[in-house]
Amino acid sequence: MKKKFHWLVLWLLGSFLVGGCTPSPAPIRYGQDNCAHCQMLVMDAHFGTELVTDKGKIYVFDSIECLAWHSTASRMPPGQVHSRWV
């Protein structure tokens, strides 16, 4: 019985640790972050976007046009993109 309990505890801990590792967006620091495509300072909250890779790297853009241009012009395979946030 103790062995089953130990395995259950290990399984639950593993589930929580792995479940917390999914890539997610970070808050854009307006007035501090630069656009990954055009290098302009991201200033307006109405236009800021993010691209998150499956490894958790976050690219910040100052407009949806820069996000689209970066997505089509970069050599990043589509399978590496986890999500895009507008």
PDB file of N, CA and C in Angstrom:
ATOM      1  N   MET A   1       0.823  -1.195   0.000  1.00  0.00           N
ATOM      2  CA  MET A   1       0.000   0.000   0.000  1.00  0.00           C
ATOM      3  C   MET A   1       0.869   1.261   0.000  1.00  0.00           C
ATOM      4  N   LYS A   2       1.972   1.230   0.764  1.00  0.00           N
ATOM      5  CA  LYS A   2       2.852   2.394   0.821  1.00  0.00           C
ATOM      6  C   LYS A   2       3.487   2.670  -0.535  1.00  0.00           C
ATOM      7  N   LYS A   3       3.825   1.604  -1.272  1.00  0.00           N
ATOM      8  CA  LYS A   3       4.438   1.791  -2.588  1.00  0.00           C
ATOM      9  C   LYS A   3       3.479   2.508  -3.529  1.00  0.00           C
ATOM     10  N   LYS A   4       2.219   2.111  -3.510  1.00  0.00           N
ATOM     11  CA  LYS A   4       1.226   2.751  -4.378  1.00  0.00           C
ATOM     12  C   LYS A   4       1.070   4.227  -4.015  1.00  0.00           C
ATOM     13  N   PHE A   5       1.073   4.508  -2.724  1.00  0.00           N
ATOM     14  CA  PHE A   5       0.938   5.891  -2.276  1.00  0.00           C
ATOM     15  C   PHE A   5       2.129   6.729  -2.729  1.00  0.00           C
ATOM     16  N   HIS A   6       3.330   6.184  -2.615  1.00  0.00           N
ATOM     17  CA  HIS A   6       4.530   6.903  -3.047  1.00  0.00           C
ATOM     18  C   HIS A   6       4.487   7.175  -4.550  1.00  0.00           C
ATOM     19  N   TRP A   7       4.058   6.185  -5.326  1.00  0.00           N
ATOM     20  CA  TRP A   7       3.957   6.383  -6.778  1.00  0.00           C
ATOM     21  C   TRP A   7       2.905   7.434  -7.118  1.00  0.00           C
ATOM     22  N   LEU A   8       1.809   7.429  -6.372  1.00  0.00           N
ATOM     23  CA  LEU A   8       0.763   8.426  -6.595  1.00  0.00           C
ATOM     24  C   LEU A   8       1.286   9.831  -6.302  1.00  0.00           C
ATOM     25  N   VAL A   9       2.007   9.979  -5.208  1.00  0.00           N
ATOM     26  CA  VAL A   9       2.580  11.283  -4.848  1.00  0.00           C
ATOM     27  C   VAL A   9       3.578  11.733  -5.911  1.00  0.00           C
ATOM     28  N   LEU A  10       4.453  10.833  -6.352  1.00  0.00           N
ATOM     29  CA  LEU A  10       5.425  11.177  -7.396  1.00  0.00           C
ATOM     30  C   LEU A  10       4.727  11.554  -8.698  1.00  0.00           C
ATOM     31  N   TRP A  11       3.688  10.834  -9.050  1.00  0.00           N
ATOM     32  CA  TRP A  11       2.953  11.134 -10.283  1.00  0.00           C
ATOM     33  C   TRP A  11       2.292  12.511 -10.192  1.00  0.00           C
ATOM     34  N   LEU A  12       1.680  12.820  -9.050  1.00  0.00           N
ATOM     35  CA  LEU A  12       1.044  14.129  -8.879  1.00  0.00           C
ATOM     36  C   LEU A  12       2.067  15.260  -8.927  1.00  0.00           C
ATOM     37  N   LEU A  13       3.199  15.084  -8.268  1.00  0.00           N
ATOM     38  CA  LEU A  13       4.247  16.108  -8.313  1.00  0.00           C
ATOM     39  C   LEU A  13       4.759  16.306  -9.736  1.00  0.00           C
ATOM     40  N   GLY A  14       4.981  15.214 -10.439  1.00  0.00           N
ATOM     41  CA  GLY A  14       5.430  15.304 -11.829  1.00  0.00           C
ATOM     42  C   GLY A  14       4.418  16.013 -12.705  1.00  0.00           C
ATOM     43  N   SER A  15       3.139  15.742 -12.486  1.00  0.00           N
ATOM     44  CA  SER A  15       2.090  16.398 -13.269  1.00  0.00           C
ATOM     45  C   SER A  15       2.093  17.900 -13.042  1.00  0.00           C
ATOM     46  N   PHE A  16       2.244  18.315 -11.801  1.00  0.00           N
ATOM     47  CA  PHE A  16       2.261  19.747 -11.500  1.00  0.00           C
ATOM     48  C   PHE A  16       3.494  20.428 -12.082  1.00  0.00           C
ATOM     49  N   LEU A  17       4.630  19.762 -12.006  1.00  0.00           N
ATOM     50  CA  LEU A  17       5.861  20.356 -12.528  1.00  0.00           C
ATOM     51  C   LEU A  17       5.829  20.475 -14.043  1.00  0.00           C
ATOM     52  N   VAL A  18       5.376  19.442 -14.721  1.00  0.00           N
ATOM     53  CA  VAL A  18       5.323  19.474 -16.182  1.00  0.00           C
ATOM     54  C   VAL A  18       4.212  20.397 -16.656  1.00  0.00           C
ATOM     55  N   GLY A  19       3.098  20.415 -15.957  1.00  0.00           N
ATOM     56  CA  GLY A  19       1.980  21.272 -16.343  1.00  0.00           C
ATOM     57  C   GLY A  19       2.305  22.748 -16.239  1.00  0.00           C
ATOM     58  N   GLY A  20       3.209  23.119 -15.374  1.00  0.00           N
ATOM     59  CA  GLY A  20       3.579  24.518 -15.204  1.00  0.00           C
ATOM     60  C   GLY A  20       4.641  24.988 -16.172  1.00  0.00           C
ATOM     61  N   CYS A  21       5.070  24.138 -17.076  1.00  0.00           N
ATOM     62  CA  CYS A  21       6.159  24.478 -17.990  1.00  0.00           C
ATOM     63  C   CYS A  21       5.688  24.875 -19.381  1.00  0.00           C
ATOM     64  N   THR A  22       4.400  25.065 -19.582  1.00  0.00           N
ATOM     65  CA  THR A  22       3.931  25.430 -20.910  1.00  0.00           C
ATOM     66  C   THR A  22       4.294  26.879 -21.195  1.00  0.00           C
ATOM     67  N   PRO A  23       4.763  27.168 -22.401  1.00  0.00           N
ATOM     68  CA  PRO A  23       5.119  28.548 -22.758  1.00  0.00           C
ATOM     69  C   PRO A  23       3.895  29.458 -22.700  1.00  0.00           C
ATOM     70  N   SER A  24       4.078  30.641 -22.186  1.00  0.00           N
ATOM     71  CA  SER A  24       2.985  31.606 -22.101  1.00  0.00           C
ATOM     72  C   SER A  24       3.537  33.007 -22.336  1.00  0.00           C
ATOM     73  N   PRO A  25       2.656  33.953 -22.694  1.00  0.00           N
ATOM     74  CA  PRO A  25       3.129  35.310 -22.958  1.00  0.00           C
ATOM     75  C   PRO A  25       3.535  36.018 -21.668  1.00  0.00           C
ATOM     76  N   ALA A  26       4.365  37.022 -21.826  1.00  0.00           N
ATOM     77  CA  ALA A  26       4.784  37.858 -20.699  1.00  0.00           C
ATOM     78  C   ALA A  26       4.209  39.256 -20.912  1.00  0.00           C
ATOM     79  N   PRO A  27       4.032  40.013 -19.860  1.00  0.00           N
ATOM     80  CA  PRO A  27       3.545  41.384 -20.039  1.00  0.00           C
ATOM     81  C   PRO A  27       4.535  42.203 -20.871  1.00  0.00           C
ATOM     82  N   ILE A  28       4.007  42.962 -21.819  1.00  0.00           N
ATOM     83  CA  ILE A  28       4.855  43.832 -22.637  1.00  0.00           C
ATOM     84  C   ILE A  28       5.201  45.059 -21.804  1.00  0.00           C
ATOM     85  N   ARG A  29       6.470  45.406 -21.777  1.00  0.00           N
ATOM     86  CA  ARG A  29       6.917  46.590 -21.034  1.00  0.00           C
ATOM     87  C   ARG A  29       6.915  47.774 -22.005  1.00  0.00           C
ATOM     88  N   TYR A  30       5.777  48.436 -22.094  1.00  0.00           N
ATOM     89  CA  TYR A  30       5.622  49.558 -23.021  1.00  0.00           C
ATOM     90  C   TYR A  30       6.588  50.674 -22.651  1.00  0.00           C
ATOM     91  N   GLY A  31       7.255  51.196 -23.656  1.00  0.00           N
ATOM     92  CA  GLY A  31       8.256  52.224 -23.446  1.00  0.00           C
ATOM     93  C   GLY A  31       9.635  51.671 -23.141  1.00  0.00           C
ATOM     94  N   GLN A  32       9.761  50.326 -23.000  1.00  0.00           N
ATOM     95  CA  GLN A  32      11.051  49.699 -22.704  1.00  0.00           C
ATOM     96  C   GLN A  32      11.424  48.617 -23.719  1.00  0.00           C
ATOM     97  N   ASP A  33      10.435  47.834 -24.175  1.00  0.00           N
ATOM     98  CA  ASP A  33      10.709  46.739 -25.118  1.00  0.00           C
ATOM     99  C   ASP A  33      10.810  47.262 -26.543  1.00  0.00           C
ATOM    100  N   ASN A  34      11.722  46.662 -27.309  1.00  0.00           N
ATOM    101  CA  ASN A  34      11.863  46.987 -28.730  1.00  0.00           C
ATOM    102  C   ASN A  34      11.204  45.912 -29.571  1.00  0.00           C
ATOM    103  N   CYS A  35      10.681  46.324 -30.714  1.00  0.00           N
ATOM    104  CA  CYS A  35      10.073  45.404 -31.669  1.00  0.00           C
ATOM    105  C   CYS A  35      11.152  44.463 -32.212  1.00  0.00           C
ATOM    106  N   ALA A  36      10.860  43.165 -32.250  1.00  0.00           N
ATOM    107  CA  ALA A  36      11.823  42.175 -32.740  1.00  0.00           C
ATOM    108  C   ALA A  36      12.044  42.292 -34.243  1.00  0.00           C
ATOM    109  N   HIS A  37      11.127  42.950 -34.946  1.00  0.00           N
ATOM    110  CA  HIS A  37      11.263  43.075 -36.397  1.00  0.00           C
ATOM    111  C   HIS A  37      11.903  44.403 -36.807  1.00  0.00           C
ATOM    112  N   CYS A  38      11.314  45.526 -36.382  1.00  0.00           N
ATOM    113  CA  CYS A  38      11.786  46.833 -36.864  1.00  0.00           C
ATOM    114  C   CYS A  38      12.608  47.602 -35.825  1.00  0.00           C
ATOM    115  N   GLN A  39      12.727  47.062 -34.622  1.00  0.00           N
ATOM    116  CA  GLN A  39      13.510  47.651 -33.530  1.00  0.00           C
ATOM    117  C   GLN A  39      12.935  48.954 -32.974  1.00  0.00           C
ATOM    118  N   MET A  40      11.711  49.325 -33.373  1.00  0.00           N
ATOM    119  CA  MET A  40      11.072  50.504 -32.781  1.00  0.00           C
ATOM    120  C   MET A  40      10.690  50.205 -31.337  1.00  0.00           C
ATOM    121  N   LEU A  41      10.622  51.239 -30.528  1.00  0.00           N
ATOM    122  CA  LEU A  41      10.193  51.098 -29.146  1.00  0.00           C
ATOM    123  C   LEU A  41       8.689  50.819 -29.136  1.00  0.00           C
ATOM    124  N   VAL A  42       8.259  49.816 -28.404  1.00  0.00           N
ATOM    125  CA  VAL A  42       6.835  49.479 -28.310  1.00  0.00           C
ATOM    126  C   VAL A  42       6.206  50.445 -27.315  1.00  0.00           C
ATOM    127  N   MET A  43       5.320  51.309 -27.807  1.00  0.00           N
ATOM    128  CA  MET A  43       4.769  52.371 -26.968  1.00  0.00           C
ATOM    129  C   MET A  43       3.269  52.249 -26.719  1.00  0.00           C
ATOM    130  N   ASP A  44       2.509  51.784 -27.693  1.00  0.00           N
ATOM    131  CA  ASP A  44       1.050  51.833 -27.616  1.00  0.00           C
ATOM    132  C   ASP A  44       0.469  50.459 -27.289  1.00  0.00           C
ATOM    133  N   ALA A  45      -0.306  50.379 -26.205  1.00  0.00           N
ATOM    134  CA  ALA A  45      -0.898  49.109 -25.778  1.00  0.00           C
ATOM    135  C   ALA A  45      -1.929  48.582 -26.766  1.00  0.00           C
ATOM    136  N   HIS A  46      -2.445  49.445 -27.629  1.00  0.00           N
ATOM    137  CA  HIS A  46      -3.426  49.000 -28.623  1.00  0.00           C
ATOM    138  C   HIS A  46      -2.795  48.159 -29.724  1.00  0.00           C
ATOM    139  N   PHE A  47      -1.498  48.265 -29.914  1.00  0.00           N
ATOM    140  CA  PHE A  47      -0.863  47.624 -31.061  1.00  0.00           C
ATOM    141  C   PHE A  47       0.186  46.578 -30.698  1.00  0.00           C
ATOM    142  N   GLY A  48       0.577  46.455 -29.457  1.00  0.00           N
ATOM    143  CA  GLY A  48       1.621  45.506 -29.063  1.00  0.00           C
ATOM    144  C   GLY A  48       1.184  44.061 -29.243  1.00  0.00           C
ATOM    145  N   THR A  49       2.062  43.224 -29.803  1.00  0.00           N
ATOM    146  CA  THR A  49       1.787  41.803 -30.005  1.00  0.00           C
ATOM    147  C   THR A  49       2.995  40.978 -29.562  1.00  0.00           C
ATOM    148  N   GLU A  50       2.777  39.680 -29.389  1.00  0.00           N
ATOM    149  CA  GLU A  50       3.861  38.780 -28.994  1.00  0.00           C
ATOM    150  C   GLU A  50       3.779  37.472 -29.767  1.00  0.00           C
ATOM    151  N   LEU A  51       4.937  36.878 -29.980  1.00  0.00           N
ATOM    152  CA  LEU A  51       5.049  35.533 -30.531  1.00  0.00           C
ATOM    153  C   LEU A  51       5.817  34.715 -29.506  1.00  0.00           C
ATOM    154  N   VAL A  52       5.273  33.555 -29.132  1.00  0.00           N
ATOM    155  CA  VAL A  52       5.909  32.685 -28.145  1.00  0.00           C
ATOM    156  C   VAL A  52       6.298  31.387 -28.841  1.00  0.00           C
ATOM    157  N   THR A  53       7.570  31.002 -28.727  1.00  0.00           N
ATOM    158  CA  THR A  53       8.025  29.755 -29.339  1.00  0.00           C
ATOM    159  C   THR A  53       7.707  28.582 -28.414  1.00  0.00           C
ATOM    160  N   ASP A  54       7.834  27.383 -28.948  1.00  0.00           N
ATOM    161  CA  ASP A  54       7.561  26.202 -28.132  1.00  0.00           C
ATOM    162  C   ASP A  54       8.597  26.001 -27.033  1.00  0.00           C
ATOM    163  N   LYS A  55       9.738  26.672 -27.141  1.00  0.00           N
ATOM    164  CA  LYS A  55      10.761  26.603 -26.090  1.00  0.00           C
ATOM    165  C   LYS A  55      10.631  27.740 -25.080  1.00  0.00           C
ATOM    166  N   GLY A  56       9.653  28.640 -25.279  1.00  0.00           N
ATOM    167  CA  GLY A  56       9.398  29.705 -24.323  1.00  0.00           C
ATOM    168  C   GLY A  56      10.028  31.044 -24.647  1.00  0.00           C
ATOM    169  N   LYS A  57      10.733  31.168 -25.768  1.00  0.00           N
ATOM    170  CA  LYS A  57      11.316  32.463 -26.156  1.00  0.00           C
ATOM    171  C   LYS A  57      10.185  33.372 -26.617  1.00  0.00           C
ATOM    172  N   ILE A  58      10.221  34.616 -26.158  1.00  0.00           N
ATOM    173  CA  ILE A  58       9.158  35.576 -26.459  1.00  0.00           C
ATOM    174  C   ILE A  58       9.707  36.680 -27.336  1.00  0.00           C
ATOM    175  N   TYR A  59       9.027  36.924 -28.453  1.00  0.00           N
ATOM    176  CA  TYR A  59       9.351  38.022 -29.357  1.00  0.00           C
ATOM    177  C   TYR A  59       8.230  39.047 -29.241  1.00  0.00           C
ATOM    178  N   VAL A  60       8.591  40.310 -29.013  1.00  0.00           N
ATOM    179  CA  VAL A  60       7.624  41.401 -28.861  1.00  0.00           C
ATOM    180  C   VAL A  60       7.631  42.228 -30.136  1.00  0.00           C
ATOM    181  N   PHE A  61       6.444  42.660 -30.583  1.00  0.00           N
ATOM    182  CA  PHE A  61       6.305  43.463 -31.797  1.00  0.00           C
ATOM    183  C   PHE A  61       5.457  44.689 -31.505  1.00  0.00           C
ATOM    184  N   ASP A  62       5.734  45.781 -32.232  1.00  0.00           N
ATOM    185  CA  ASP A  62       4.984  47.014 -32.004  1.00  0.00           C
ATOM    186  C   ASP A  62       3.703  47.081 -32.822  1.00  0.00           C
ATOM    187  N   SER A  63       3.463  46.130 -33.717  1.00  0.00           N
ATOM    188  CA  SER A  63       2.213  46.098 -34.481  1.00  0.00           C
ATOM    189  C   SER A  63       1.992  44.696 -35.029  1.00  0.00           C
ATOM    190  N   ILE A  64       0.761  44.433 -35.431  1.00  0.00           N
ATOM    191  CA  ILE A  64       0.446  43.125 -36.004  1.00  0.00           C
ATOM    192  C   ILE A  64       1.128  42.944 -37.357  1.00  0.00           C
ATOM    193  N   GLU A  65       1.391  44.056 -38.045  1.00  0.00           N
ATOM    194  CA  GLU A  65       2.101  43.966 -39.329  1.00  0.00           C
ATOM    195  C   GLU A  65       3.527  43.449 -39.129  1.00  0.00           C
ATOM    196  N   CYS A  66       4.200  43.933 -38.087  1.00  0.00           N
ATOM    197  CA  CYS A  66       5.558  43.444 -37.801  1.00  0.00           C
ATOM    198  C   CYS A  66       5.529  41.968 -37.408  1.00  0.00           C
ATOM    199  N   LEU A  67       4.524  41.569 -36.644  1.00  0.00           N
ATOM    200  CA  LEU A  67       4.379  40.161 -36.276  1.00  0.00           C
ATOM    201  C   LEU A  67       4.177  39.308 -37.521  1.00  0.00           C
ATOM    202  N   ALA A  68       3.300  39.745 -38.422  1.00  0.00           N
ATOM    203  CA  ALA A  68       3.041  38.990 -39.654  1.00  0.00           C
ATOM    204  C   ALA A  68       4.283  38.951 -40.535  1.00  0.00           C
ATOM    205  N   TRP A  69       4.965  40.082 -40.674  1.00  0.00           N
ATOM    206  CA  TRP A  69       6.164  40.129 -41.515  1.00  0.00           C
ATOM    207  C   TRP A  69       7.252  39.222 -40.946  1.00  0.00           C
ATOM    208  N   HIS A  70       7.447  39.277 -39.650  1.00  0.00           N
ATOM    209  CA  HIS A  70       8.457  38.431 -39.002  1.00  0.00           C
ATOM    210  C   HIS A  70       8.104  36.945 -39.163  1.00  0.00           C
ATOM    211  N   SER A  71       6.816  36.624 -39.044  1.00  0.00           N
ATOM    212  CA  SER A  71       6.385  35.230 -39.154  1.00  0.00           C
ATOM    213  C   SER A  71       6.607  34.676 -40.551  1.00  0.00           C
ATOM    214  N   THR A  72       6.435  35.516 -41.577  1.00  0.00           N
ATOM    215  CA  THR A  72       6.601  35.032 -42.948  1.00  0.00           C
ATOM    216  C   THR A  72       8.041  35.139 -43.424  1.00  0.00           C
ATOM    217  N   ALA A  73       8.780  36.141 -42.959  1.00  0.00           N
ATOM    218  CA  ALA A  73      10.140  36.368 -43.462  1.00  0.00           C
ATOM    219  C   ALA A  73      11.211  35.619 -42.671  1.00  0.00           C
ATOM    220  N   SER A  74      10.910  35.253 -41.437  1.00  0.00           N
ATOM    221  CA  SER A  74      11.943  34.593 -40.627  1.00  0.00           C
ATOM    222  C   SER A  74      12.112  33.141 -41.056  1.00  0.00           C
ATOM    223  N   ARG A  75      13.210  32.576 -40.665  1.00  0.00           N
ATOM    224  CA  ARG A  75      13.483  31.183 -41.002  1.00  0.00           C
ATOM    225  C   ARG A  75      13.028  30.241 -39.884  1.00  0.00           C
ATOM    226  N   MET A  76      12.157  30.729 -39.022  1.00  0.00           N
ATOM    227  CA  MET A  76      11.642  29.913 -37.931  1.00  0.00           C
ATOM    228  C   MET A  76      10.564  28.974 -38.479  1.00  0.00           C
ATOM    229  N   PRO A  77      10.746  27.667 -38.368  1.00  0.00           N
ATOM    230  CA  PRO A  77       9.729  26.731 -38.856  1.00  0.00           C
ATOM    231  C   PRO A  77       8.409  26.918 -38.106  1.00  0.00           C
ATOM    232  N   PRO A  78       7.269  26.783 -38.797  1.00  0.00           N
ATOM    233  CA  PRO A  78       5.968  26.970 -38.140  1.00  0.00           C
ATOM    234  C   PRO A  78       5.770  26.051 -36.933  1.00  0.00           C
ATOM    235  N   GLY A  79       6.409  24.891 -36.929  1.00  0.00           N
ATOM    236  CA  GLY A  79       6.275  23.973 -35.802  1.00  0.00           C
ATOM    237  C   GLY A  79       6.910  24.484 -34.521  1.00  0.00           C
ATOM    238  N   GLN A  80       7.764  25.495 -34.618  1.00  0.00           N
ATOM    239  CA  GLN A  80       8.410  26.051 -33.421  1.00  0.00           C
ATOM    240  C   GLN A  80       7.586  27.156 -32.774  1.00  0.00           C
ATOM    241  N   VAL A  81       6.548  27.626 -33.444  1.00  0.00           N
ATOM    242  CA  VAL A  81       5.711  28.695 -32.893  1.00  0.00           C
ATOM    243  C   VAL A  81       4.645  28.065 -32.007  1.00  0.00           C
ATOM    244  N   HIS A  82       4.642  28.437 -30.740  1.00  0.00           N
ATOM    245  CA  HIS A  82       3.636  27.926 -29.808  1.00  0.00           C
ATOM    246  C   HIS A  82       2.357  28.744 -29.908  1.00  0.00           C
ATOM    247  N   SER A  83       2.485  30.077 -29.897  1.00  0.00           N
ATOM    248  CA  SER A  83       1.295  30.925 -29.950  1.00  0.00           C
ATOM    249  C   SER A  83       1.661  32.339 -30.383  1.00  0.00           C
ATOM    250  N   ARG A  84       0.649  33.031 -30.880  1.00  0.00           N
ATOM    251  CA  ARG A  84       0.767  34.453 -31.232  1.00  0.00           C
ATOM    252  C   ARG A  84      -0.304  35.192 -30.452  1.00  0.00           C
ATOM    253  N   TRP A  85       0.079  36.318 -29.842  1.00  0.00           N
ATOM    254  CA  TRP A  85      -0.836  37.081 -28.994  1.00  0.00           C
ATOM    255  C   TRP A  85      -0.995  38.488 -29.540  1.00  0.00           C
ATOM    256  N   VAL A  86      -2.234  38.866 -29.743  1.00  0.00           N
ATOM    257  CA  VAL A  86      -2.550  40.194 -30.282  1.00  0.00           C
ATOM    258  C   VAL A  86      -3.336  40.965 -29.253  1.00  0.00           C
TER     259      VAL A  86
END
